[in-house]
Coordinates of C-alpha atoms and ligand atoms in Angstrom, one line a residue:
X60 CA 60.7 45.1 61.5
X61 CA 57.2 46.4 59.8
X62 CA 56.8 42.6 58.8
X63 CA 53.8 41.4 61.6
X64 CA 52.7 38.0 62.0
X65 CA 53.7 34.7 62.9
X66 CA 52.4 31.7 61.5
X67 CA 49.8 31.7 64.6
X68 CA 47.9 34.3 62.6
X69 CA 47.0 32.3 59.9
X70 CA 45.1 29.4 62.7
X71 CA 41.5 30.9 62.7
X72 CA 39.9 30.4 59.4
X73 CA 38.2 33.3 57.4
X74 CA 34.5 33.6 57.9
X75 CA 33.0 32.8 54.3
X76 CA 32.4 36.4 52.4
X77 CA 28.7 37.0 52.3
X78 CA 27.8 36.8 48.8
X79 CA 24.9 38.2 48.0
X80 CA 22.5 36.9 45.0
X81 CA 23.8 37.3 41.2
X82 CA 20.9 37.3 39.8
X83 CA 19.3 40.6 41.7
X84 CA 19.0 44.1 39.6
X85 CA 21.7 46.3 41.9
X86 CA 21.1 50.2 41.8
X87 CA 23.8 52.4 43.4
X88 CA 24.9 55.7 42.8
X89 CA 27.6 55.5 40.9
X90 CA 29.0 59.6 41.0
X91 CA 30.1 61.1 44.8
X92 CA 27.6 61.9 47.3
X93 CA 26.3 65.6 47.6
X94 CA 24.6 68.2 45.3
X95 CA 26.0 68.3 41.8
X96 CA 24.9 69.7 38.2
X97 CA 25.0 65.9 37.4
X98 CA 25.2 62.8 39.1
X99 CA 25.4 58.7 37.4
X100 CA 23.4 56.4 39.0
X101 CA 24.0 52.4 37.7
X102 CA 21.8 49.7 37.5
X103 CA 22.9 46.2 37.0
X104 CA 22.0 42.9 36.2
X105 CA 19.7 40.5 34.1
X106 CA 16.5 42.5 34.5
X107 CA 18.4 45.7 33.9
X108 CA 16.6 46.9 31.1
X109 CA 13.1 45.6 31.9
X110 CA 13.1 47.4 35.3
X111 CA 14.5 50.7 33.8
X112 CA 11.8 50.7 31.0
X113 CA 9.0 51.1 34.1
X114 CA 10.8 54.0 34.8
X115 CA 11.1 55.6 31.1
X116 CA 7.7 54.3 29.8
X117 CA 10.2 54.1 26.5
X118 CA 12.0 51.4 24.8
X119 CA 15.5 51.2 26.4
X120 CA 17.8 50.6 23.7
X121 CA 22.0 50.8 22.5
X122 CA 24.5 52.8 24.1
X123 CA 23.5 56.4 22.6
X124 CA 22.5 58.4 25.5
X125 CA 18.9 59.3 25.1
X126 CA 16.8 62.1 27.3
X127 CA 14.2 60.9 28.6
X128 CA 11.8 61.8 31.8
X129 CA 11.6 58.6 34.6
X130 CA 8.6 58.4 36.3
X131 CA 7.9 56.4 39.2
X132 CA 6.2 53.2 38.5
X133 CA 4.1 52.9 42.0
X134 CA 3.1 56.9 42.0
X135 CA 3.6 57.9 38.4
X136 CA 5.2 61.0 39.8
X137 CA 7.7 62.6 37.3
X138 CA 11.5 61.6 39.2
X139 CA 13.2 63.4 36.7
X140 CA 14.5 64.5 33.2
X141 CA 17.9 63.2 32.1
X142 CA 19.9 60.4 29.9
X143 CA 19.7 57.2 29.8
X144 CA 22.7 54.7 28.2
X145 CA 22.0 51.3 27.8
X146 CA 24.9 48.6 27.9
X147 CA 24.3 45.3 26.6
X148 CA 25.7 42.2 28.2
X149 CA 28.5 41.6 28.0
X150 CA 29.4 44.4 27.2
X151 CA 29.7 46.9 30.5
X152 CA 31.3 47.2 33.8
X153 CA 29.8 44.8 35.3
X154 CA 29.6 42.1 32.3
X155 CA 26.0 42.4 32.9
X156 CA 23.3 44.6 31.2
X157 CA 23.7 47.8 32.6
X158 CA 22.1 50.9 32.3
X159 CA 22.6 54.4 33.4
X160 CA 20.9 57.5 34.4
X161 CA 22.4 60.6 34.5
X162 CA 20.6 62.8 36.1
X163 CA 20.7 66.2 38.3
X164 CA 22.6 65.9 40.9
X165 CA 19.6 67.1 43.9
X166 CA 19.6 64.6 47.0
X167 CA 15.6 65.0 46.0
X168 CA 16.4 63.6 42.7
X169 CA 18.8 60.8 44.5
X170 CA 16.1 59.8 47.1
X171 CA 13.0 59.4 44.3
X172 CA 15.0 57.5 41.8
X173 CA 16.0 55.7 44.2
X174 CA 12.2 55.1 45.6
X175 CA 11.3 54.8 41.7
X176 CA 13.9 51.6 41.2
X177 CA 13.6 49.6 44.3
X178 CA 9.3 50.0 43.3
X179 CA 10.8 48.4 40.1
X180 CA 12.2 45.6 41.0
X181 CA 15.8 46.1 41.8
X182 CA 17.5 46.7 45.2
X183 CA 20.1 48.7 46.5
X184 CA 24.2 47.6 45.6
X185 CA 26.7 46.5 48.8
X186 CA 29.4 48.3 49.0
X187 CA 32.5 47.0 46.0
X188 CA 29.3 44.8 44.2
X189 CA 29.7 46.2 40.9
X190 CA 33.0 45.4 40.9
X191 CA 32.6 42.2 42.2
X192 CA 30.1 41.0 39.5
X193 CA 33.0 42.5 36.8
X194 CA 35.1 39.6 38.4
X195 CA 32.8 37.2 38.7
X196 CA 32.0 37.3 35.0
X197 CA 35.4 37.5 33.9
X198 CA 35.8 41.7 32.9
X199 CA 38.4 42.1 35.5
X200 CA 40.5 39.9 37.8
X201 CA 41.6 40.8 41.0
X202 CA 44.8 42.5 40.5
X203 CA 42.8 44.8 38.0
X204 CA 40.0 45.3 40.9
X205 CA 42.9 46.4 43.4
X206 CA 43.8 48.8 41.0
X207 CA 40.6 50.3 40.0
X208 CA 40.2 51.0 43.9
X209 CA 43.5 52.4 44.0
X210 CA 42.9 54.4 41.2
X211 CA 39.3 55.9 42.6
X212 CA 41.8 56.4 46.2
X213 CA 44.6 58.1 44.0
X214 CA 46.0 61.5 45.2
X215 CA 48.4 62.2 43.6
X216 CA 49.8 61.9 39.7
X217 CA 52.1 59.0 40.7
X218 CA 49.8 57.4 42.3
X219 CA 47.5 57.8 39.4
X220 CA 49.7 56.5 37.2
X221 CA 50.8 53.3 39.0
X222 CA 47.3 52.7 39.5
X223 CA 46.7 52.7 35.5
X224 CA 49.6 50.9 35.0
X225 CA 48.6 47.9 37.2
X226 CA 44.6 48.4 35.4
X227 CA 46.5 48.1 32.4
X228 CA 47.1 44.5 33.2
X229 CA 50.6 45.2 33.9
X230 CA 50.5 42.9 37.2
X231 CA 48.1 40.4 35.4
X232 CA 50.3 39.8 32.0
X233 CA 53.4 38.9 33.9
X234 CA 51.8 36.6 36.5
X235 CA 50.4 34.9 33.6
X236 CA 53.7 34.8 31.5
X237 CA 55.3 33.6 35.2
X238 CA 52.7 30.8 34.9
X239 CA 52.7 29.7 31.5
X240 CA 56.2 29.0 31.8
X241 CA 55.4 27.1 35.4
X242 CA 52.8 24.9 33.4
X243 CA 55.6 24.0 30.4
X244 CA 58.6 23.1 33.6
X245 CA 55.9 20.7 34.9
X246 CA 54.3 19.2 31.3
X247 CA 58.1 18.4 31.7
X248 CA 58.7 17.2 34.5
X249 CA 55.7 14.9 34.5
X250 CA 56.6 13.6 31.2
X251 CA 59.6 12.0 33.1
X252 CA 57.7 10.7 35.9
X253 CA 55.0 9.2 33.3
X254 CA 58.0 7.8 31.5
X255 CA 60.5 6.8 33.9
X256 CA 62.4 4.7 31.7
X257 CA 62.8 6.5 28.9
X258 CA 66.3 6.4 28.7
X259 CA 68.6 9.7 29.4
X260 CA 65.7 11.7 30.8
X261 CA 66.1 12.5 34.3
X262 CA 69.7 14.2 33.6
X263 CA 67.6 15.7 30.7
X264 CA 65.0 16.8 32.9
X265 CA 66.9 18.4 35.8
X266 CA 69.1 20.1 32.7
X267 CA 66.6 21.9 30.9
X268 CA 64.3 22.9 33.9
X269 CA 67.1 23.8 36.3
X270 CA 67.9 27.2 34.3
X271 CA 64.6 27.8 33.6
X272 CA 63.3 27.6 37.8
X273 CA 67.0 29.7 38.3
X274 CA 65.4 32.2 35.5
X275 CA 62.0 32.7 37.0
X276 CA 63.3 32.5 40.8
X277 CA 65.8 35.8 39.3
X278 CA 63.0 37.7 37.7
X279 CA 60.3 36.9 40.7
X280 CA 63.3 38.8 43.2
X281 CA 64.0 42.0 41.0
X282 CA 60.6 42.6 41.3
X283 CA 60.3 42.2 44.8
X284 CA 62.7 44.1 44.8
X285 CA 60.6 47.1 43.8
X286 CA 57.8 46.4 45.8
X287 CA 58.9 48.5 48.9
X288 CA 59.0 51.6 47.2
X289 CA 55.7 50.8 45.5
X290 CA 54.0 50.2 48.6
X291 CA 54.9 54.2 50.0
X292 CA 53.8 55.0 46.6
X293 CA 50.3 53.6 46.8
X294 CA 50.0 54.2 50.6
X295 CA 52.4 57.8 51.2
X296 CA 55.6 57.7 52.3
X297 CA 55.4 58.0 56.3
X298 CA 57.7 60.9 57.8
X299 CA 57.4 62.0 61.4
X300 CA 58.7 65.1 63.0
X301 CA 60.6 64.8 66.3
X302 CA 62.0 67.0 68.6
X303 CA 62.1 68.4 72.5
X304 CA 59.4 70.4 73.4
X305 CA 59.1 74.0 72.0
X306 CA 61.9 73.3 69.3
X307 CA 59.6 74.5 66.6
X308 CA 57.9 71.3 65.5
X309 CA 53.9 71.7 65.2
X310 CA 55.3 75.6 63.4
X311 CA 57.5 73.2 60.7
X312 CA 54.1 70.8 60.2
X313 CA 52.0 73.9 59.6
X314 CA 54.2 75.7 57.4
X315 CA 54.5 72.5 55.2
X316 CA 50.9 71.8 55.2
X317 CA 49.9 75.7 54.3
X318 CA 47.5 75.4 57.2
X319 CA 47.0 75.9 60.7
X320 CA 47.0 71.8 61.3
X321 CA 48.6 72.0 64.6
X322 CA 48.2 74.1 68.0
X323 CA 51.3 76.3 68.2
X324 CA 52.5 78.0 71.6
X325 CA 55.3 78.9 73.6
X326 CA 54.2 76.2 76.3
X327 CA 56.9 72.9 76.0
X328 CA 54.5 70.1 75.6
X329 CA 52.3 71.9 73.4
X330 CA 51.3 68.7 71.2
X331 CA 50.6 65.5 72.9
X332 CA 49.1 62.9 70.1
X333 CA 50.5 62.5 66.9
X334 CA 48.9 64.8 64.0
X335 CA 48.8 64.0 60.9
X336 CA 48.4 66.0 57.4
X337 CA 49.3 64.4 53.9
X338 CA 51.2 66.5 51.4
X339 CA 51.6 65.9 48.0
X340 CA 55.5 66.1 47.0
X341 CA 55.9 66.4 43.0
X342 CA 53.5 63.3 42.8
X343 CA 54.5 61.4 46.2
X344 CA 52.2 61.6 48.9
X345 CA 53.9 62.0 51.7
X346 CA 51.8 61.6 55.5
X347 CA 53.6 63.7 57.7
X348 CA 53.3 63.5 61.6
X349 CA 53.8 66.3 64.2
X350 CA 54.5 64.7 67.7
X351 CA 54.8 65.4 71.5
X352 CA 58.5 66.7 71.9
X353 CA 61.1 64.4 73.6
X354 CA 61.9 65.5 77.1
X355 CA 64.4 64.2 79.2
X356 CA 61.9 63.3 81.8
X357 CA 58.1 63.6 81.4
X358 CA 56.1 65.6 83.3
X359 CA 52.8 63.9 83.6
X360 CA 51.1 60.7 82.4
X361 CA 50.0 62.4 79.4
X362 CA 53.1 63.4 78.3
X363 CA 55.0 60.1 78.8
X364 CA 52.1 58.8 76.4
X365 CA 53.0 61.5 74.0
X366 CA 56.6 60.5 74.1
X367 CA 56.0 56.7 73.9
X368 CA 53.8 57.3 70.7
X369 CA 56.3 59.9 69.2
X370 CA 59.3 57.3 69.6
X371 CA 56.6 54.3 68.3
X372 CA 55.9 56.0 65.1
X373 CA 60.0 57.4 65.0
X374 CA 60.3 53.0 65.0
X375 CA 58.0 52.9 61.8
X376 CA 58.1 55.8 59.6
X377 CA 59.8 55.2 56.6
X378 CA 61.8 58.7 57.5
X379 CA 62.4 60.7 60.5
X380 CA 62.8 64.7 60.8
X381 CA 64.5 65.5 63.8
X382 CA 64.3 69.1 64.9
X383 CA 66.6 71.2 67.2
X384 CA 66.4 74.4 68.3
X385 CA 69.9 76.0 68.4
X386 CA 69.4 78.2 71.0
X387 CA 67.3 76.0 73.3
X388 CA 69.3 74.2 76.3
X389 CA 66.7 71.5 76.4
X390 CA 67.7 69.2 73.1
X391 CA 68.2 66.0 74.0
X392 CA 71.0 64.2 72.2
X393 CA 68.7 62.4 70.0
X394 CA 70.9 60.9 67.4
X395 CA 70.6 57.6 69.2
X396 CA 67.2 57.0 71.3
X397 CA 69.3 55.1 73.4
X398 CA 69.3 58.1 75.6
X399 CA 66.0 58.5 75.2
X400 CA 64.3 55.7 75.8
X401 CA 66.6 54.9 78.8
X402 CA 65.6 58.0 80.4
X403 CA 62.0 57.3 79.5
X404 CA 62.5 53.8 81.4
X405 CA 63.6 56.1 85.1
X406 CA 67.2 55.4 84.1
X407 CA 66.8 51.6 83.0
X408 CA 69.4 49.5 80.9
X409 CA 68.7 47.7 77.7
X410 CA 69.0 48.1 74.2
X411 CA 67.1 50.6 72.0
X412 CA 66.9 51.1 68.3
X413 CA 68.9 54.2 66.5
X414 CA 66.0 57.0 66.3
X415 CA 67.8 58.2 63.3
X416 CA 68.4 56.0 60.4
X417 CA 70.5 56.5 57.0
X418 CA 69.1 59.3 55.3
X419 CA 66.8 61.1 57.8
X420 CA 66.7 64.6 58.0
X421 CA 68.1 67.2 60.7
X422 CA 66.3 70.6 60.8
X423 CA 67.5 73.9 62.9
X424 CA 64.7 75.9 63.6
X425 CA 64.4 79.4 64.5
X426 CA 66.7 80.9 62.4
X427 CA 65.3 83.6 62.1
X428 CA 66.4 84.4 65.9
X429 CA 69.8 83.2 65.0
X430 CA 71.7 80.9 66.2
X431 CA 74.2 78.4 64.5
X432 CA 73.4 75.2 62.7
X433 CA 75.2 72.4 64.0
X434 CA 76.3 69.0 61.4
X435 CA 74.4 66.5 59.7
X436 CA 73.9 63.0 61.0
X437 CA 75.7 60.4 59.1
X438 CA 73.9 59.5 55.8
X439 CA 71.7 62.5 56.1
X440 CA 71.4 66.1 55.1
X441 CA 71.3 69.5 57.8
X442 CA 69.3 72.6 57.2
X443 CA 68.5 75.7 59.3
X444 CA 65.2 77.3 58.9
X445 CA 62.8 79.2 60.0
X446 CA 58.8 78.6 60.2
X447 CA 58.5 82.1 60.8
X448 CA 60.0 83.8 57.8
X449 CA 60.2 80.9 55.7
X450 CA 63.7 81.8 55.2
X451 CA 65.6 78.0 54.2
X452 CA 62.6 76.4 53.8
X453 CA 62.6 76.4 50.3
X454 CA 66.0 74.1 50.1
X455 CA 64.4 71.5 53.0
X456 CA 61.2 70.9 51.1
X457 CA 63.5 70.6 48.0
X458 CA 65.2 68.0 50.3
X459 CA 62.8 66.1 51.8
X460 CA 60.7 65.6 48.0
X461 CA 63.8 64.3 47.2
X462 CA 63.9 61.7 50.2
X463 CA 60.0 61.3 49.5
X464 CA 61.1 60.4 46.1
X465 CA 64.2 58.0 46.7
X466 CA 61.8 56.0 49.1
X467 CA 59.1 55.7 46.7
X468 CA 61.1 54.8 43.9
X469 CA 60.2 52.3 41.3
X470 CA 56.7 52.8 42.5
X471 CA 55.3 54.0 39.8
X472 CA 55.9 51.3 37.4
X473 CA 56.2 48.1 39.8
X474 CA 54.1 45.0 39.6
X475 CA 53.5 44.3 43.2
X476 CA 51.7 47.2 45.2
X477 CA 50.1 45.3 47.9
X478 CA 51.0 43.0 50.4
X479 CA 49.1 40.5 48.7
X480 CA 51.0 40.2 45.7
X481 CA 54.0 40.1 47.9
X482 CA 52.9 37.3 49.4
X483 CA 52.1 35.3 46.9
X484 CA 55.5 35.7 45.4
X485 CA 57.4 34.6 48.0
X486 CA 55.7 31.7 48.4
X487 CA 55.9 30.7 44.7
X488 CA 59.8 32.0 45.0
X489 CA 60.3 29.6 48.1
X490 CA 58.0 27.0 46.4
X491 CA 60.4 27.0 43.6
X492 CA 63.6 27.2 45.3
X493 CA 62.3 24.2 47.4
X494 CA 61.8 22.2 43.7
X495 CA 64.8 23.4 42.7
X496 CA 66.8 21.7 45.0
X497 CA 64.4 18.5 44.8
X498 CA 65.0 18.4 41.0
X499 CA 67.7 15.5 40.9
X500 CA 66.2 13.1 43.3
X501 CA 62.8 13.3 43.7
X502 CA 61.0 14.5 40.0
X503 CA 57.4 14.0 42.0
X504 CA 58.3 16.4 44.7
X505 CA 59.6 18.6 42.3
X506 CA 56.4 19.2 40.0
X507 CA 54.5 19.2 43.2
X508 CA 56.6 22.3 44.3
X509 CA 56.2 23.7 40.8
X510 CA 52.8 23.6 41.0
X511 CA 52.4 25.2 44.5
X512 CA 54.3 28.2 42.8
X513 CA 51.9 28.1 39.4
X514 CA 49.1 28.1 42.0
X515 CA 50.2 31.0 44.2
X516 CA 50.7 33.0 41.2
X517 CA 47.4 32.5 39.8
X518 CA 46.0 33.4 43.3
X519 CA 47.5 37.2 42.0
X520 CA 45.1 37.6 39.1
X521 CA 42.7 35.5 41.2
X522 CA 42.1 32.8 39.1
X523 CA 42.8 30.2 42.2
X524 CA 42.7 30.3 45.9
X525 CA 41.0 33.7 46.5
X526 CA 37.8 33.0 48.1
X527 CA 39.1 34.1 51.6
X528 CA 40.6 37.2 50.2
X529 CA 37.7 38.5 48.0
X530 CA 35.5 40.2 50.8
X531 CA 38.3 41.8 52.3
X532 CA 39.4 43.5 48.6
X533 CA 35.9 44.1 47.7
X534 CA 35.0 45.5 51.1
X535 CA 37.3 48.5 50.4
X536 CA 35.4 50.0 47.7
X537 CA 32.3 52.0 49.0
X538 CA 28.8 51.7 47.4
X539 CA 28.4 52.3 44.2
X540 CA 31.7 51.0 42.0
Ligands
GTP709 N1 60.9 83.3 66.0 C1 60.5 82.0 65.7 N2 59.7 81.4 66.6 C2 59.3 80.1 66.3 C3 59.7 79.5 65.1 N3 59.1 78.2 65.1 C4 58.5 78.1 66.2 N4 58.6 79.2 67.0 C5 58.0 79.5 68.3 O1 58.4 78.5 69.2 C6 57.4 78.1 70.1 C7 57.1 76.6 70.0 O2 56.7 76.3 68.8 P1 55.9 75.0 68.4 O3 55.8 74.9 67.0 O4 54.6 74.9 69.2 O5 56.9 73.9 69.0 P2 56.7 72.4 69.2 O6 58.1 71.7 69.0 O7 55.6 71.9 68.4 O8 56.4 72.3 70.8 P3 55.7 71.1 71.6 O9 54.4 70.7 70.9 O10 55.3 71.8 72.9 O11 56.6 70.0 71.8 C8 56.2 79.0 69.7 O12 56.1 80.1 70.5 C9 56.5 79.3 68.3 O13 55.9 80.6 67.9 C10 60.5 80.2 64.2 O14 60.9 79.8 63.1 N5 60.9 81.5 64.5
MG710 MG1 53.9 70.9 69.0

């Protein structure tokens, strides 16, 4: 149900990315904006060196830092005092020559080295062109470029270390195993269609490169397999709280963020949009979203909105919290929406999803005032809490990192983490089933499908088929990297 898109999607072609010239000295900062004791600032490309020695008056040389003041070539104003490292094509980040400055971190300092560089020669970088150029010239490929973004994005210490694992080259080595074996099927298979009468070899053929499709088709699943709970890893699992008005929902959200993130009060329909605050669960991010409570009729427009985005996000989070006060006479029976969202329709028919799913989580609030907790829904766990004292909250957080866990796992150490790489494994999975099955008749069709699979899994590491998809990856990183 998350999956979007029909083939109609694919109908209007990308717009060529704008790629701007090679050959152009790029200057960015390369450290986070603001004041600082020290900040990096980069500059790239061919004339690297030339343009930073109008700056340092000085011979710009290897890798050990040197101080040195930078004046500014048009004024001759002092810009600053700091060190200056020197990279060597092809040797750097970029695979270019590459020098950096690290100077004080003053927004002064920023704007007249700035001033001082572009006077130079060079000009200022686009947002992801450092990275970009590391492509280009062969110091990274693409899965390791998604990774170094997720790694600069990375909250959490999972996410940290599934983003290292993936700039390892964890991704990149088995796509290129995956492909090496591709490119040994089809020296096969065409050595039987060069050679049709060679006697014995199409049985031959089909025999030896039937396992070995059957092999790859079995390892490409078990790691698709993994990519689910990758995905929440790299993006936070999604878990939304739900509830009739006033059951204590905006109280849970703030007590699990540690912050006053949503408007409490003792008025029902309190909260109308969905809030949202992101939690870090022993490593698992977790986005958490406080909603408009579920009433059995809404009271304005507002509030019908609230309860049609509430139940929208309930449709997509990866896990739903469903909260009930005991003592409240107003709790809709929300184990099925059915009720809901037929009540939301002025009493209309029709089908409507489960709100709850498997494993979702069923709080009692309040407890405090008392009251008794009522059961668990299937597959799930109960709990009885209160925001106010904290008393029980202790064992729901417990639970619900434990869900945050379950639904991330395998994250850490899979090899797909984006939609992407997803993508291009099914096709290369369907390409080879298809070849598979084409295997005794047709030994043309069959390398032809082989090949479509050795091609989409090159398009993971980048090495084919990317052009469309290299703006929109390098687009994501912001100036500077
Ligand atoms: N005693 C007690 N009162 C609580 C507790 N949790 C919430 N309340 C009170 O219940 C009322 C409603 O709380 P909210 O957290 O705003 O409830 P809500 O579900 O977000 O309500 P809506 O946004 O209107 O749907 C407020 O007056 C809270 O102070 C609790 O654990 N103990
Ligand atoms: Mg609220």
């Amino acid at each position: 149900m998350r999956r979007s898109g029909g083939p109609g999607e694919r109908d209007a072609p990308p717009s060529p990315p704008e790629v701007p010239a090679a050959g152009d000295a790029i200057f960015a900062r390369a450290s986070g904006a603001g004041k600082a004791g020290v900040a990096v600032y980069r500059l790239s490309g061919p004339r690297a060196f030339e343009i930073a020695e109008k700056l340092s008056r000085g011979k710009i040389a290897g890798r050990a830092p040197r101080l040195m003041r930078l004046y500014d070539p048009l004024t001759d104003d002092l810009v600053d005092e700091g060190l200056v490292l020197a990279f060597r094509a092809p040797k750097s980040f970029t695979g270019e020559d590459v020098v950096e400055f690290h100077l004080h971190g003053a927004r002064a300092v920023e704007a007249a080295i700035g001033q001082a560089v572009l006077a130079a020669g060079a000009r200022l970088a686009e947002p992801g062109e450092y990275a970009r150029r590391a492509f280009l010239n062969g110091r990274l490929d693409l899965a390791e470029v998604e990774a170094l973004a997720d790694l600069i994005d990375a909250e959490t210490s999972l996410q940290r270390k599934q983003a290292l694992g993936q700039f390892g080259g964890r991704l990149s080595a088995l796509a290129e195993d995956w492909k090496g074996r591709l490119v040994a099927i089809l020296a096969a298979l065409e050595a039987e269609i060069d050679f049709p009468d060679e006697e014995g070899v199409p049985a031959s053929v089909a025999a030896g490169a039937g396992p070995k499709i059957d092999a790859l088709v079995g390892e490409i699943e078990a790691r698709l397999a993994g990519a689910e709970g990758a995905r929440r890893l790299r993006e936070g699992v999604e878990a939304v709280i739900l509830g009739a008005p006033n059951a204590g929902k905006s109280s849970l959200m703030n007590a699990l963020a540690g912050a006053d993130v949503a408007i409490v009060s003792p008025v029902a329909g309190t909260t109308r949009d969905v809030i949202e605050t992101r939690l870090d669960l022993g490593g698992v991010a977790v986005l958490l979203a406080d909603t408009a409570g579920l009433a059995a009729a809404a009271g304005d427009a507002v509030e019908a909105e609230g309860m049609r985005r509430a139940l929208a996000r309930a449709g997509t989070a990866d896990l739903r919290i469903l909260v009930i006060d005991p003592l409240a006479n107003e709790n809709p029976p929300l184990f099925s929406s059915a009720s809901v969202a037929t009540e939301m329709r002025g009493g209309g028919g029709g089908e409507a999803p489960e709100l709850l799913r498997p494993g979702d989580l069923l709080l009692y609030s309040k407890r405090d005032l008392g009251g008794a907790a009522g059961g668990a829904p299937e597959g799930g766990a109960a709990f009885h809490v209160s925001a106010k004292t904290g008393a029980g909250m202790a064992e729901f957080l417990k639970a619900l990192e434990a869900r945050a866990h379950d639904l991330a796992a395998g994250g850490e150490g899979a090899a797909f983490t984006r939609l992407r790489h997803v993508e291009a494994a099914r096709r290369a999975g369907d390409a080879l089933r298809r070849a598979r099955g084409r295997l005794d008749q047709a030994a043309e069709l069959a390398a032809e499908d082989v090949r479509l699979a050795a091609r989409a899994l090159a398009s993971i590491t980048g090495a084919v088929d990317v052009e469309d998809v290299l703006g929109e990856i390098f687009a994501s990183f912001c100036i500077g990297k």
